[in-house]
PDB file of C-alpha atoms in Angstrom:
ATOM      1  CA  MET M 332     124.586 110.137  67.467  1.00  0.00           C
ATOM      2  CA  LYS M 333     123.397 111.418  70.993  1.00  0.00           C
ATOM      3  CA  LYS M 334     127.037 113.494  71.048  1.00  0.00           C
ATOM      4  CA  ASP M 335     126.058 114.716  67.113  1.00  0.00           C
ATOM      5  CA  PHE M 336     123.167 115.979  68.125  1.00  0.00           C
ATOM      6  CA  SER M 337     124.128 117.855  71.026  1.00  0.00           C
ATOM      7  CA  SER M 338     126.679 119.562  68.712  1.00  0.00           C
ATOM      8  CA  PHE M 339     124.262 120.035  66.289  1.00  0.00           C
ATOM      9  CA  LEU M 340     122.209 122.472  69.338  1.00  0.00           C
ATOM     10  CA  GLY M 341     125.722 123.782  69.794  1.00  0.00           C
ATOM     11  CA  LYS M 342     125.868 122.249  73.003  1.00  0.00           C
ATOM     12  CA  ASN M 343     128.620 120.787  75.101  1.00  0.00           C
ATOM     13  CA  LEU M 344     127.229 118.294  77.060  1.00  0.00           C
ATOM     14  CA  THR M 345     129.107 115.285  79.253  1.00  0.00           C
ATOM     15  CA  GLU M 346     128.411 111.663  79.606  1.00  0.00           C
ATOM     16  CA  TYR M 347     126.424 112.154  82.295  1.00  0.00           C
ATOM     17  CA  GLN M 348     124.231 114.755  81.062  1.00  0.00           C
ATOM     18  CA  VAL M 349     123.552 113.272  77.767  1.00  0.00           C
ATOM     19  CA  GLN M 350     122.521 109.784  79.850  1.00  0.00           C
ATOM     20  CA  GLN M 351     120.375 112.292  82.073  1.00  0.00           C
ATOM     21  CA  VAL M 352     118.398 113.466  78.908  1.00  0.00           C
ATOM     22  CA  VAL M 353     118.484 110.275  77.745  1.00  0.00           C
ATOM     23  CA  GLU M 354     116.863 108.852  80.513  1.00  0.00           C
ATOM     24  CA  HIS M 355     114.024 112.273  80.696  1.00  0.00           C
ATOM     25  CA  CYS M 356     112.946 111.949  76.785  1.00  0.00           C
ATOM     26  CA  SER M 357     112.378 107.827  77.085  1.00  0.00           C
ATOM     27  CA  PHE M 358     108.606 106.965  76.993  1.00  0.00           C
ATOM     28  CA  ASP M 359     108.590 105.317  80.169  1.00  0.00           C
ATOM     29  CA  SER M 360     109.608 108.740  82.382  1.00  0.00           C
ATOM     30  CA  MET M 361     107.339 110.905  80.235  1.00  0.00           C
ATOM     31  CA  LYS M 362     104.392 108.223  80.908  1.00  0.00           C
ATOM     32  CA  LYS M 363     105.360 109.406  84.948  1.00  0.00           C
ATOM     33  CA  ASN M 364     105.949 112.622  84.821  1.00  0.00           C
ATOM     34  CA  PRO M 365     102.708 114.885  84.607  1.00  0.00           C
ATOM     35  CA  THR M 366     104.095 117.810  82.783  1.00  0.00           C
ATOM     36  CA  THR M 367     104.720 115.700  79.884  1.00  0.00           C
ATOM     37  CA  ASN M 368     101.789 112.735  79.577  1.00  0.00           C
ATOM     38  CA  GLY M 369      98.961 115.106  79.810  1.00  0.00           C
ATOM     39  CA  THR M 370      97.742 114.810  83.002  1.00  0.00           C
ATOM     40  CA  GLU M 371      98.173 118.050  84.073  1.00  0.00           C
ATOM     41  CA  TYR M 372      96.203 119.316  81.350  1.00  0.00           C
ATOM     42  CA  LEU M 373      93.548 117.722  80.850  1.00  0.00           C
ATOM     43  CA  LEU M 374      92.358 117.789  84.358  1.00  0.00           C
ATOM     44  CA  HIS M 375      91.899 121.789  82.893  1.00  0.00           C
ATOM     45  CA  PHE M 376      89.194 120.928  80.134  1.00  0.00           C
ATOM     46  CA  ILE M 377      87.677 118.128  81.499  1.00  0.00           C
ATOM     47  CA  ARG M 378      84.156 119.409  83.336  1.00  0.00           C
ATOM     48  CA  LYS M 379      82.681 117.741  86.228  1.00  0.00           C
ATOM     49  CA  VAL M 380      79.510 115.854  85.242  1.00  0.00           C
ATOM     50  CA  ARG M 381      76.598 117.566  87.483  1.00  0.00           C
ATOM     51  CA  HIS M 382      73.473 115.222  87.625  1.00  0.00           C
TER      52      HIS M 382
END
């Protein structure tokens, strides 16, 4: 199924590349990555409270 998806996108991926994509798209990997888990962007929108 993973190869079908890469073929659908018009990409010829090696088995290693497919495994890398699967790893990078896992929930555990995305939770650890500030770019994909939202923490990088939230800091720009949260105000510091002044007392």
